Amino acid sequence: MKNDIIEKAEKVIANTYKRPSIVIEKGKGCKVWDTDGKSYIDFVAGVAVCSLGHAHPRVVKALCKQADILFHVSNLYYTVPQVELAAWLVENSFADKVFFCNSGAEANEAAIKLARKYFSDTCKKERFKIISMERSFHGRTMATLSATGQLKVKKGYDPILDGFDFVPFNDIDALANKIDDSTCAVLLEPIQGEGGVRCPAPDYLKKVRDLCDKTGSLLIFDEIQTGIGRTGKLFAYQHFGVEPDIMTLAKALGNGLPIGAMLAKDFVASAFVHGSHASTFGGTPVVTSAALEVLKVIFEEKILEHCERIGAYFMERLKWLKGRHNSIKELRGMGLMLAVELDAEGEKVVNECRERGFLVNCIQDKIIRFIPPLVISKEEIDALILCLDDIL
């Protein structure tokens, strides 16, 4: 069965992903099973998506209940779940308004468009440049790959869009030298995910905020990977006491269902008026019902507290591992967004982990990233650590 599916996939699915020879059939909690019945503890979680684990019963129930009532009517009409989700996000963040879409890339597209529209409306069309960070990742649409600070995602797509500059992450002097009267916004991930799980210096984001205020530029936080509890708080910016003007969300918001959101303060959100921007499927009743249940579970089942506690435990176990293996160069991360940088290629480690029943992934060639469901247990972490101890 497995080989038949893989052979068929090679014939009919675009060759944009490098996949191992397994076919995942089902998931429950922090585990998934392939078509051969082999189980894996999932430390990837659909790339930081399935934060409540697979098939969480409350999310499944909310999804099925709404699917039995109403799937879709487009954004030409109001729906109760969409309004309730937007209200929840506004009440629990810095923002005043929410725009729903289908993915993180779409959320960042909306943020880029909103920033430029804001300055166009205020008669400052010369302020169109976005400053992003080297190693950043903001998506694979033309605008978002143009905003991404990794050359590998831009290869073959020239000419990319004009108006994007880059500076090193965590280098406030470089940003100060780049920002000027043509800058409309600074776009950054509070913690770089795809770029290697790189955390900011304690005062870096505050200094970025101050620079934006001083120059009249907008500050956009891409919390597509860090948002919805991944770092131990609902949003990563809450660790640093710095509010953006615009924030983008996706991934864990739907716990597996496709949803993106752009949140903004009123003064900038008002630049979007009827017809400025749209999404046919953005914020459908089904996905917003599921997302609202995800957020309720996170608060009612104290997932944030668990993430902070278990994330600290995970890091302590990684420190123990580093003490035993010189091949580990550095440990990074916060909450359950952690990484081990090796002095060797990481793909071999990923493959051996998978053979032993653990799903992990490698980024930037030598960095093993751990982004498990936020409900991961000590026992599951211990099992992975022992596996890595044996492999390394």
mmCIF file of C-alpha atoms in Angstrom:
data_model
loop_
_atom_site.group_PDB
_atom_site.id
_atom_site.type_symbol
_atom_site.label_atom_id
_atom_site.label_comp_id
_atom_site.label_asym_id
_atom_site.label_seq_id
_atom_site.Cartn_x
_atom_site.Cartn_y
_atom_site.Cartn_z
ATOM 1 C CA MET A 1 0.000 0.000 0.000
ATOM 2 C CA LYS A 2 2.732 2.455 1.013
ATOM 3 C CA ASN A 3 4.772 1.978 -2.135
ATOM 4 C CA ASP A 4 1.682 2.285 -4.339
ATOM 5 C CA ILE A 5 0.757 5.623 -2.761
ATOM 6 C CA ILE A 6 4.290 6.998 -3.062
ATOM 7 C CA GLU A 7 4.580 5.848 -6.684
ATOM 8 C CA LYS A 8 1.249 7.471 -7.514
ATOM 9 C CA ALA A 9 2.257 10.682 -5.706
ATOM 10 C CA GLU A 10 5.455 10.929 -7.737
ATOM 11 C CA LYS A 11 3.345 10.839 -10.891
ATOM 12 C CA VAL A 12 0.594 13.279 -9.968
ATOM 13 C CA ILE A 13 1.864 15.712 -7.297
ATOM 14 C CA ALA A 14 4.174 18.615 -8.120
ATOM 15 C CA ASN A 15 7.744 17.897 -7.068
ATOM 16 C CA THR A 16 8.097 20.783 -4.591
ATOM 17 C CA TYR A 17 8.758 18.756 -1.442
ATOM 18 C CA LYS A 18 11.464 16.270 -0.512
ATOM 19 C CA ARG A 19 9.624 13.600 1.446
ATOM 20 C CA PRO A 20 10.772 10.428 3.251
ATOM 21 C CA SER A 21 9.311 7.090 2.186
ATOM 22 C CA ILE A 22 6.521 6.954 4.734
ATOM 23 C CA VAL A 23 2.819 7.723 4.402
ATOM 24 C CA ILE A 24 1.190 9.221 7.488
ATOM 25 C CA GLU A 25 -2.300 7.832 7.958
ATOM 26 C CA LYS A 26 -3.612 9.125 11.296
ATOM 27 C CA GLY A 27 -2.705 11.113 14.390
ATOM 28 C CA LYS A 28 -3.783 11.411 18.006
ATOM 29 C CA GLY A 29 -2.270 13.724 20.592
ATOM 30 C CA CYS A 30 1.500 13.903 20.075
ATOM 31 C CA LYS A 31 1.668 10.745 17.967
ATOM 32 C CA VAL A 32 1.096 9.918 14.314
ATOM 33 C CA TRP A 33 0.971 6.518 12.619
ATOM 34 C CA ASP A 34 2.027 5.524 9.117
ATOM 35 C CA THR A 35 0.260 3.063 6.814
ATOM 36 C CA ASP A 36 2.476 0.239 8.107
ATOM 37 C CA GLY A 37 1.164 0.845 11.623
ATOM 38 C CA LYS A 38 4.434 2.323 12.914
ATOM 39 C CA SER A 39 4.017 5.159 15.431
ATOM 40 C CA TYR A 40 6.087 8.333 15.690
ATOM 41 C CA ILE A 41 6.244 10.965 18.430
ATOM 42 C CA ASP A 42 5.751 14.188 16.508
ATOM 43 C CA PHE A 43 8.245 16.971 17.313
ATOM 44 C CA VAL A 44 7.356 18.838 14.100
ATOM 45 C CA ALA A 45 3.583 19.228 14.627
ATOM 46 C CA GLY A 46 2.917 20.136 11.006
ATOM 47 C CA VAL A 47 5.616 22.850 11.267
ATOM 48 C CA ALA A 48 4.323 24.388 14.522
ATOM 49 C CA VAL A 49 0.692 24.040 13.468
ATOM 50 C CA CYS A 50 -0.839 21.242 15.582
ATOM 51 C CA SER A 51 -0.124 22.880 18.936
ATOM 52 C CA LEU A 52 -2.918 21.040 20.726
ATOM 53 C CA GLY A 53 -1.817 17.770 19.149
ATOM 54 C CA HIS A 54 -3.620 15.759 16.519
ATOM 55 C CA ALA A 55 -7.391 15.315 16.574
ATOM 56 C CA HIS A 56 -7.937 17.278 19.772
ATOM 57 C CA PRO A 57 -11.475 16.241 20.831
ATOM 58 C CA ARG A 58 -12.760 19.745 21.574
ATOM 59 C CA VAL A 59 -11.508 21.126 18.259
ATOM 60 C CA VAL A 60 -12.916 18.143 16.362
ATOM 61 C CA LYS A 61 -16.275 18.623 18.074
ATOM 62 C CA ALA A 62 -16.370 22.348 17.266
ATOM 63 C CA LEU A 63 -15.396 21.657 13.662
ATOM 64 C CA CYS A 64 -18.049 18.977 13.166
ATOM 65 C CA LYS A 65 -20.749 21.024 14.876
ATOM 66 C CA GLN A 66 -20.131 24.032 12.629
ATOM 67 C CA ALA A 67 -19.746 21.881 9.501
ATOM 68 C CA ASP A 68 -23.262 20.602 10.147
ATOM 69 C CA ILE A 69 -24.596 24.166 10.242
ATOM 70 C CA LEU A 70 -22.740 26.261 7.651
ATOM 71 C CA PHE A 71 -19.517 25.805 5.689
ATOM 72 C CA HIS A 72 -19.177 28.987 3.684
ATOM 73 C CA VAL A 73 -20.986 32.083 2.481
ATOM 74 C CA SER A 74 -17.973 34.283 1.552
ATOM 75 C CA ASN A 75 -17.101 37.583 3.162
ATOM 76 C CA LEU A 76 -20.038 39.268 1.466
ATOM 77 C CA TYR A 77 -21.970 38.434 4.663
ATOM 78 C CA TYR A 78 -21.410 38.454 8.416
ATOM 79 C CA THR A 79 -21.066 35.132 10.248
ATOM 80 C CA VAL A 80 -21.133 34.576 14.001
ATOM 81 C CA PRO A 81 -17.936 32.441 14.365
ATOM 82 C CA GLN A 82 -15.803 34.933 12.420
ATOM 83 C CA VAL A 83 -16.992 37.885 14.501
ATOM 84 C CA GLU A 84 -16.481 35.985 17.764
ATOM 85 C CA LEU A 85 -12.941 34.956 16.805
ATOM 86 C CA ALA A 86 -12.007 38.497 15.785
ATOM 87 C CA ALA A 87 -13.416 39.849 19.048
ATOM 88 C CA TRP A 88 -11.412 37.282 21.039
ATOM 89 C CA LEU A 89 -8.181 38.211 19.261
ATOM 90 C CA VAL A 90 -8.785 41.932 19.783
ATOM 91 C CA GLU A 91 -9.584 41.462 23.486
ATOM 92 C CA ASN A 92 -6.406 39.460 24.035
ATOM 93 C CA SER A 93 -3.880 41.477 22.021
ATOM 94 C CA PHE A 94 -2.746 45.025 21.243
ATOM 95 C CA ALA A 95 -4.930 45.154 18.118
ATOM 96 C CA ASP A 96 -8.236 46.838 17.249
ATOM 97 C CA LYS A 97 -9.060 45.160 13.935
ATOM 98 C CA VAL A 98 -8.564 41.740 12.320
ATOM 99 C CA PHE A 99 -8.428 40.674 8.667
ATOM 100 C CA PHE A 100 -8.797 36.932 7.999
ATOM 101 C CA CYS A 101 -7.147 34.990 5.185
ATOM 102 C CA ASN A 102 -5.969 31.422 4.558
ATOM 103 C CA SER A 103 -2.254 31.263 5.346
ATOM 104 C CA GLY A 104 0.760 32.994 6.831
ATOM 105 C CA ALA A 105 1.946 34.197 3.436
ATOM 106 C CA GLU A 106 -1.439 35.787 2.792
ATOM 107 C CA ALA A 107 -1.368 37.421 6.215
ATOM 108 C CA ASN A 108 2.042 38.929 5.473
ATOM 109 C CA GLU A 109 0.867 40.027 2.019
ATOM 110 C CA ALA A 110 -1.993 41.841 3.728
ATOM 111 C CA ALA A 111 0.398 43.445 6.226
ATOM 112 C CA ILE A 112 2.715 44.688 3.470
ATOM 113 C CA LYS A 113 -0.211 46.072 1.471
ATOM 114 C CA LEU A 114 -1.738 47.726 4.547
ATOM 115 C CA ALA A 115 1.553 49.430 5.471
ATOM 116 C CA ARG A 116 1.970 50.855 1.969
ATOM 117 C CA LYS A 117 -1.715 51.827 1.732
ATOM 118 C CA TYR A 118 -1.463 53.674 5.039
ATOM 119 C CA PHE A 119 1.328 55.915 3.788
ATOM 120 C CA SER A 120 -0.294 56.335 0.375
ATOM 121 C CA ASP A 121 -3.474 57.540 2.082
ATOM 122 C CA THR A 122 -1.490 59.975 4.227
ATOM 123 C CA CYS A 123 0.096 61.534 1.125
ATOM 124 C CA LYS A 124 3.508 59.987 1.741
ATOM 125 C CA LYS A 125 3.785 57.689 -1.253
ATOM 126 C CA GLU A 126 7.564 58.007 -1.130
ATOM 127 C CA ARG A 127 7.464 55.863 2.029
ATOM 128 C CA PHE A 128 7.076 52.428 0.469
ATOM 129 C CA LYS A 129 10.174 50.480 1.543
ATOM 130 C CA ILE A 130 9.981 47.553 3.957
ATOM 131 C CA ILE A 131 13.053 46.711 6.015
ATOM 132 C CA SER A 132 13.245 43.029 6.875
ATOM 133 C CA MET A 133 15.912 40.883 8.485
ATOM 134 C CA GLU A 134 18.588 38.636 7.044
ATOM 135 C CA ARG A 135 17.664 34.947 7.542
ATOM 136 C CA SER A 136 13.997 35.903 7.938
ATOM 137 C CA PHE A 137 11.183 33.889 6.399
ATOM 138 C CA HIS A 138 7.834 35.488 5.580
ATOM 139 C CA GLY A 139 6.346 33.249 2.894
ATOM 140 C CA ARG A 140 6.607 32.137 -0.726
ATOM 141 C CA THR A 141 4.244 34.448 -2.614
ATOM 142 C CA MET A 142 6.053 37.056 -4.714
ATOM 143 C CA ALA A 143 5.737 39.836 -2.135
ATOM 144 C CA THR A 144 6.554 37.674 0.864
ATOM 145 C CA LEU A 145 9.549 35.962 -0.715
ATOM 146 C CA SER A 146 10.709 39.450 -1.701
ATOM 147 C CA ALA A 147 10.483 40.288 2.018
ATOM 148 C CA THR A 148 12.292 37.097 3.034
ATOM 149 C CA GLY A 149 15.971 37.357 3.923
ATOM 150 C CA GLN A 150 17.053 34.023 2.468
ATOM 151 C CA LEU A 151 18.389 33.862 -1.087
ATOM 152 C CA LYS A 152 17.481 30.183 -1.509
ATOM 153 C CA VAL A 153 13.724 30.928 -1.669
ATOM 154 C CA LYS A 154 14.239 33.662 -4.319
ATOM 155 C CA LYS A 155 16.386 31.666 -6.723
ATOM 156 C CA GLY A 156 14.833 31.538 -10.185
ATOM 157 C CA TYR A 157 12.133 34.133 -9.563
ATOM 158 C CA ASP A 158 13.797 37.334 -10.710
ATOM 159 C CA PRO A 159 12.779 40.050 -10.943
ATOM 160 C CA ILE A 160 11.499 40.037 -7.384
ATOM 161 C CA LEU A 161 9.437 42.974 -6.151
ATOM 162 C CA ASP A 162 11.172 46.263 -5.512
ATOM 163 C CA GLY A 163 11.159 48.066 -2.182
ATOM 164 C CA PHE A 164 12.620 45.583 0.305
ATOM 165 C CA ASP A 165 15.848 46.147 2.253
ATOM 166 C CA PHE A 166 17.593 43.801 4.676
ATOM 167 C CA VAL A 167 19.711 44.164 7.790
ATOM 168 C CA PRO A 168 21.173 41.587 10.179
ATOM 169 C CA PHE A 169 18.771 40.421 12.904
ATOM 170 C CA ASN A 170 19.735 41.708 16.356
ATOM 171 C CA ASP A 171 21.905 44.521 14.930
ATOM 172 C CA ILE A 172 20.205 47.772 15.966
ATOM 173 C CA ASP A 173 22.991 49.941 14.493
ATOM 174 C CA ALA A 174 22.502 48.359 11.073
ATOM 175 C CA LEU A 175 18.775 49.089 11.269
ATOM 176 C CA ALA A 176 19.410 52.665 12.400
ATOM 177 C CA ASN A 177 21.695 53.204 9.407
ATOM 178 C CA LYS A 178 19.161 51.771 6.953
ATOM 179 C CA ILE A 179 15.890 53.290 8.133
ATOM 180 C CA ASP A 180 15.064 56.635 6.499
ATOM 181 C CA ASP A 181 12.265 58.752 5.050
ATOM 182 C CA SER A 182 11.536 56.108 2.405
ATOM 183 C CA THR A 183 10.831 53.412 5.013
ATOM 184 C CA CYS A 184 7.199 52.602 5.625
ATOM 185 C CA ALA A 185 7.683 49.602 7.922
ATOM 186 C CA VAL A 186 10.092 47.283 9.689
ATOM 187 C CA LEU A 187 8.976 43.655 9.355
ATOM 188 C CA LEU A 188 10.462 40.990 11.612
ATOM 189 C CA GLU A 189 9.813 37.783 13.494
ATOM 190 C CA PRO A 190 10.283 38.319 17.252
ATOM 191 C CA ILE A 191 12.108 34.974 17.179
ATOM 192 C CA GLN A 192 13.345 33.817 13.785
ATOM 193 C CA GLY A 193 11.954 30.361 13.072
ATOM 194 C CA GLU A 194 13.016 29.031 9.682
ATOM 195 C CA GLY A 195 16.153 31.166 9.986
ATOM 196 C CA GLY A 196 17.455 28.981 12.810
ATOM 197 C CA VAL A 197 15.372 29.681 15.949
ATOM 198 C CA ARG A 198 17.301 32.869 16.692
ATOM 199 C CA CYS A 199 16.164 34.876 19.723
ATOM 200 C CA PRO A 200 16.561 38.643 20.052
ATOM 201 C CA ALA A 201 18.775 40.320 22.617
ATOM 202 C CA PRO A 202 16.662 41.346 25.651
ATOM 203 C CA ASP A 203 16.410 45.019 24.599
ATOM 204 C CA TYR A 204 16.525 44.611 20.817
ATOM 205 C CA LEU A 205 12.801 44.730 20.059
ATOM 206 C CA LYS A 206 12.328 47.761 22.316
ATOM 207 C CA LYS A 207 15.097 49.570 20.439
ATOM 208 C CA VAL A 208 13.450 48.634 17.126
ATOM 209 C CA ARG A 209 10.159 50.040 18.439
ATOM 210 C CA ASP A 210 11.913 53.256 19.489
ATOM 211 C CA LEU A 211 13.522 53.615 16.056
ATOM 212 C CA CYS A 212 10.163 53.143 14.344
ATOM 213 C CA ASP A 213 8.560 55.739 16.613
ATOM 214 C CA LYS A 214 11.409 58.179 16.028
ATOM 215 C CA THR A 215 11.237 57.868 12.231
ATOM 216 C CA GLY A 216 7.475 57.448 11.887
ATOM 217 C CA SER A 217 7.786 53.926 10.488
ATOM 218 C CA LEU A 218 5.341 51.130 11.235
ATOM 219 C CA LEU A 219 6.411 48.020 13.140
ATOM 220 C CA ILE A 220 5.130 44.658 11.872
ATOM 221 C CA PHE A 221 5.647 41.468 13.876
ATOM 222 C CA ASP A 222 5.391 38.207 11.978
ATOM 223 C CA GLU A 223 4.127 35.856 14.699
ATOM 224 C CA ILE A 224 3.079 33.134 12.318
ATOM 225 C CA GLN A 225 5.348 30.621 14.056
ATOM 226 C CA THR A 226 5.741 32.240 17.487
ATOM 227 C CA GLY A 227 2.077 33.109 18.009
ATOM 228 C CA ILE A 228 -0.745 31.209 19.768
ATOM 229 C CA GLY A 229 1.334 30.024 22.695
ATOM 230 C CA ARG A 230 4.430 28.554 21.067
ATOM 231 C CA THR A 231 6.837 30.521 23.284
ATOM 232 C CA GLY A 232 4.879 30.151 26.535
ATOM 233 C CA LYS A 233 2.848 33.344 26.117
ATOM 234 C CA LEU A 234 -0.042 33.837 23.719
ATOM 235 C CA PHE A 235 2.170 36.075 21.547
ATOM 236 C CA ALA A 236 5.972 36.335 21.655
ATOM 237 C CA TYR A 237 5.917 40.150 21.795
ATOM 238 C CA GLN A 238 4.441 39.842 25.302
ATOM 239 C CA HIS A 239 7.809 38.522 26.557
ATOM 240 C CA PHE A 240 9.497 41.763 25.568
ATOM 241 C CA GLY A 241 6.920 44.411 26.497
ATOM 242 C CA VAL A 242 6.877 45.784 22.960
ATOM 243 C CA GLU A 243 3.706 46.166 20.904
ATOM 244 C CA PRO A 244 3.736 46.246 17.099
ATOM 245 C CA ASP A 245 1.382 48.259 14.910
ATOM 246 C CA ILE A 246 0.560 45.211 12.786
ATOM 247 C CA MET A 247 0.903 41.493 13.576
ATOM 248 C CA THR A 248 0.399 38.412 11.429
ATOM 249 C CA LEU A 249 -0.797 34.983 12.578
ATOM 250 C CA ALA A 250 -1.481 31.590 10.975
ATOM 251 C CA LYS A 251 -0.153 28.061 11.702
ATOM 252 C CA ALA A 252 -1.370 27.161 15.225
ATOM 253 C CA LEU A 253 -4.409 29.418 15.022
ATOM 254 C CA GLY A 254 -6.386 26.646 13.303
ATOM 255 C CA ASN A 255 -4.474 23.682 14.784
ATOM 256 C CA GLY A 256 -4.359 22.155 11.292
ATOM 257 C CA LEU A 257 -7.104 24.006 9.450
ATOM 258 C CA PRO A 258 -5.942 26.717 7.012
ATOM 259 C CA ILE A 259 -6.402 30.159 8.507
ATOM 260 C CA GLY A 260 -4.302 33.315 8.611
ATOM 261 C CA ALA A 261 -4.975 36.623 10.309
ATOM 262 C CA MET A 262 -3.587 40.132 10.175
ATOM 263 C CA LEU A 263 -4.168 42.231 13.285
ATOM 264 C CA ALA A 264 -3.637 45.991 13.418
ATOM 265 C CA LYS A 265 -4.185 49.075 15.502
ATOM 266 C CA ASP A 266 -7.058 51.298 14.406
ATOM 267 C CA PHE A 267 -4.953 54.175 13.090
ATOM 268 C CA VAL A 268 -3.324 51.958 10.451
ATOM 269 C CA ALA A 269 -6.166 49.434 9.974
ATOM 270 C CA SER A 270 -8.381 52.288 8.795
ATOM 271 C CA ALA A 271 -6.355 52.433 5.559
ATOM 272 C CA PHE A 272 -8.214 49.302 4.448
ATOM 273 C CA VAL A 273 -11.677 50.298 3.264
ATOM 274 C CA HIS A 274 -14.285 48.551 1.108
ATOM 275 C CA GLY A 275 -12.487 46.980 -1.840
ATOM 276 C CA SER A 276 -8.942 47.633 -0.587
ATOM 277 C CA HIS A 277 -8.252 43.960 0.049
ATOM 278 C CA ALA A 278 -10.213 40.705 0.203
ATOM 279 C CA SER A 279 -10.135 36.932 0.545
ATOM 280 C CA THR A 280 -12.894 34.637 -0.700
ATOM 281 C CA PHE A 281 -12.182 31.883 1.807
ATOM 282 C CA GLY A 282 -10.643 33.970 4.593
ATOM 283 C CA GLY A 283 -12.276 33.295 7.959
ATOM 284 C CA THR A 284 -14.950 30.794 6.921
ATOM 285 C CA PRO A 285 -17.418 29.675 9.600
ATOM 286 C CA VAL A 286 -15.804 26.239 9.891
ATOM 287 C CA VAL A 287 -12.193 27.380 10.355
ATOM 288 C CA THR A 288 -13.081 30.259 12.658
ATOM 289 C CA SER A 289 -15.193 27.963 14.838
ATOM 290 C CA ALA A 290 -12.247 25.612 15.146
ATOM 291 C CA ALA A 291 -9.792 28.463 15.804
ATOM 292 C CA LEU A 292 -11.998 29.949 18.512
ATOM 293 C CA GLU A 293 -12.112 26.559 20.226
ATOM 294 C CA VAL A 294 -8.299 26.310 19.961
ATOM 295 C CA LEU A 295 -7.959 29.602 21.831
ATOM 296 C CA LYS A 296 -10.491 28.581 24.478
ATOM 297 C CA VAL A 297 -8.640 25.304 25.063
ATOM 298 C CA ILE A 298 -5.320 27.141 25.412
ATOM 299 C CA PHE A 299 -6.711 29.286 28.215
ATOM 300 C CA GLU A 300 -9.104 26.875 29.918
ATOM 301 C CA GLU A 301 -6.666 23.948 29.958
ATOM 302 C CA LYS A 302 -3.728 26.180 30.968
ATOM 303 C CA ILE A 303 -1.673 25.261 27.908
ATOM 304 C CA LEU A 304 0.517 28.380 28.194
ATOM 305 C CA GLU A 305 1.648 27.459 31.695
ATOM 306 C CA HIS A 306 2.371 23.902 30.562
ATOM 307 C CA CYS A 307 4.331 25.162 27.533
ATOM 308 C CA GLU A 308 6.499 27.425 29.676
ATOM 309 C CA ARG A 309 7.141 24.682 32.244
ATOM 310 C CA ILE A 310 7.719 21.819 29.815
ATOM 311 C CA GLY A 311 9.765 24.051 27.509
ATOM 312 C CA ALA A 312 12.140 24.842 30.383
ATOM 313 C CA TYR A 313 12.393 21.120 31.129
ATOM 314 C CA PHE A 314 13.123 20.364 27.445
ATOM 315 C CA MET A 315 15.901 22.958 27.404
ATOM 316 C CA GLU A 316 17.447 21.493 30.573
ATOM 317 C CA ARG A 317 17.489 18.061 28.948
ATOM 318 C CA LEU A 318 19.099 19.539 25.819
ATOM 319 C CA LYS A 319 21.761 21.162 28.010
ATOM 320 C CA TRP A 320 22.446 17.742 29.519
ATOM 321 C CA LEU A 321 22.777 16.387 25.987
ATOM 322 C CA LYS A 322 25.141 19.180 24.969
ATOM 323 C CA GLY A 323 27.357 18.355 27.923
ATOM 324 C CA ARG A 324 27.797 14.851 26.540
ATOM 325 C CA HIS A 325 28.338 15.621 22.849
ATOM 326 C CA ASN A 326 30.875 17.990 21.332
ATOM 327 C CA SER A 327 28.969 17.824 18.041
ATOM 328 C CA ILE A 328 26.396 20.206 19.546
ATOM 329 C CA LYS A 329 27.579 23.777 18.992
ATOM 330 C CA GLU A 330 24.691 25.785 20.428
ATOM 331 C CA LEU A 331 21.221 25.544 21.945
ATOM 332 C CA ARG A 332 18.590 28.212 21.207
ATOM 333 C CA GLY A 333 14.936 28.959 21.710
ATOM 334 C CA MET A 334 12.104 29.753 24.075
ATOM 335 C CA GLY A 335 9.090 27.772 25.274
ATOM 336 C CA LEU A 336 8.584 24.893 22.852
ATOM 337 C CA MET A 337 10.404 26.535 19.961
ATOM 338 C CA LEU A 338 13.867 25.061 20.465
ATOM 339 C CA ALA A 339 16.859 24.170 18.329
ATOM 340 C CA VAL A 340 20.179 22.366 18.446
ATOM 341 C CA GLU A 341 22.880 23.607 16.085
ATOM 342 C CA LEU A 342 25.310 20.858 15.120
ATOM 343 C CA ASP A 343 28.767 20.994 13.606
ATOM 344 C CA ALA A 344 27.645 18.434 11.022
ATOM 345 C CA GLU A 345 24.823 17.936 8.529
ATOM 346 C CA GLY A 346 21.503 17.459 10.285
ATOM 347 C CA GLU A 347 19.716 15.309 7.713
ATOM 348 C CA LYS A 348 21.378 12.112 8.969
ATOM 349 C CA VAL A 349 20.099 12.838 12.498
ATOM 350 C CA VAL A 350 16.593 13.500 11.183
ATOM 351 C CA ASN A 351 16.575 10.220 9.272
ATOM 352 C CA GLU A 352 17.860 8.180 12.210
ATOM 353 C CA CYS A 353 15.325 9.771 14.558
ATOM 354 C CA ARG A 354 12.544 8.849 12.163
ATOM 355 C CA GLU A 355 13.773 5.268 11.952
ATOM 356 C CA ARG A 356 13.534 5.139 15.751
ATOM 357 C CA GLY A 357 10.024 6.624 15.881
ATOM 358 C CA PHE A 358 10.593 10.364 16.268
ATOM 359 C CA LEU A 359 9.742 13.117 13.779
ATOM 360 C CA VAL A 360 12.108 16.110 13.906
ATOM 361 C CA ASN A 361 13.214 18.422 11.116
ATOM 362 C CA CYS A 362 16.391 20.141 9.990
ATOM 363 C CA ILE A 363 16.667 23.798 8.975
ATOM 364 C CA GLN A 364 19.652 25.729 7.614
ATOM 365 C CA ASP A 365 21.392 22.361 6.987
ATOM 366 C CA LYS A 366 22.827 21.901 10.494
ATOM 367 C CA ILE A 367 20.069 22.968 12.876
ATOM 368 C CA ILE A 368 17.627 20.463 14.365
ATOM 369 C CA ARG A 369 14.400 22.275 15.251
ATOM 370 C CA PHE A 370 11.938 21.049 17.884
ATOM 371 C CA ILE A 371 8.392 22.473 17.606
ATOM 372 C CA PRO A 372 6.196 19.723 19.110
ATOM 373 C CA PRO A 373 2.569 20.017 20.173
ATOM 374 C CA LEU A 374 2.371 22.214 23.266
ATOM 375 C CA VAL A 375 0.838 19.263 25.119
ATOM 376 C CA ILE A 376 4.038 17.207 24.827
ATOM 377 C CA SER A 377 4.907 15.280 28.027
ATOM 378 C CA LYS A 378 8.146 14.848 29.992
ATOM 379 C CA GLU A 379 8.132 11.155 29.106
ATOM 380 C CA GLU A 380 7.979 11.919 25.379
ATOM 381 C CA ILE A 381 10.780 14.487 25.682
ATOM 382 C CA ASP A 382 12.911 12.048 27.686
ATOM 383 C CA ALA A 383 12.429 9.399 25.024
ATOM 384 C CA LEU A 384 13.670 11.793 22.316
ATOM 385 C CA ILE A 385 16.664 12.885 24.395
ATOM 386 C CA LEU A 386 17.747 9.262 24.895
ATOM 387 C CA CYS A 387 17.342 8.687 21.153
ATOM 388 C CA LEU A 388 19.498 11.730 20.326
ATOM 389 C CA ASP A 389 22.062 10.701 22.950
ATOM 390 C CA ASP A 390 22.432 7.374 21.198
ATOM 391 C CA ILE A 391 22.572 8.882 17.697
ATOM 392 C CA LEU A 392 25.001 11.717 18.438
#
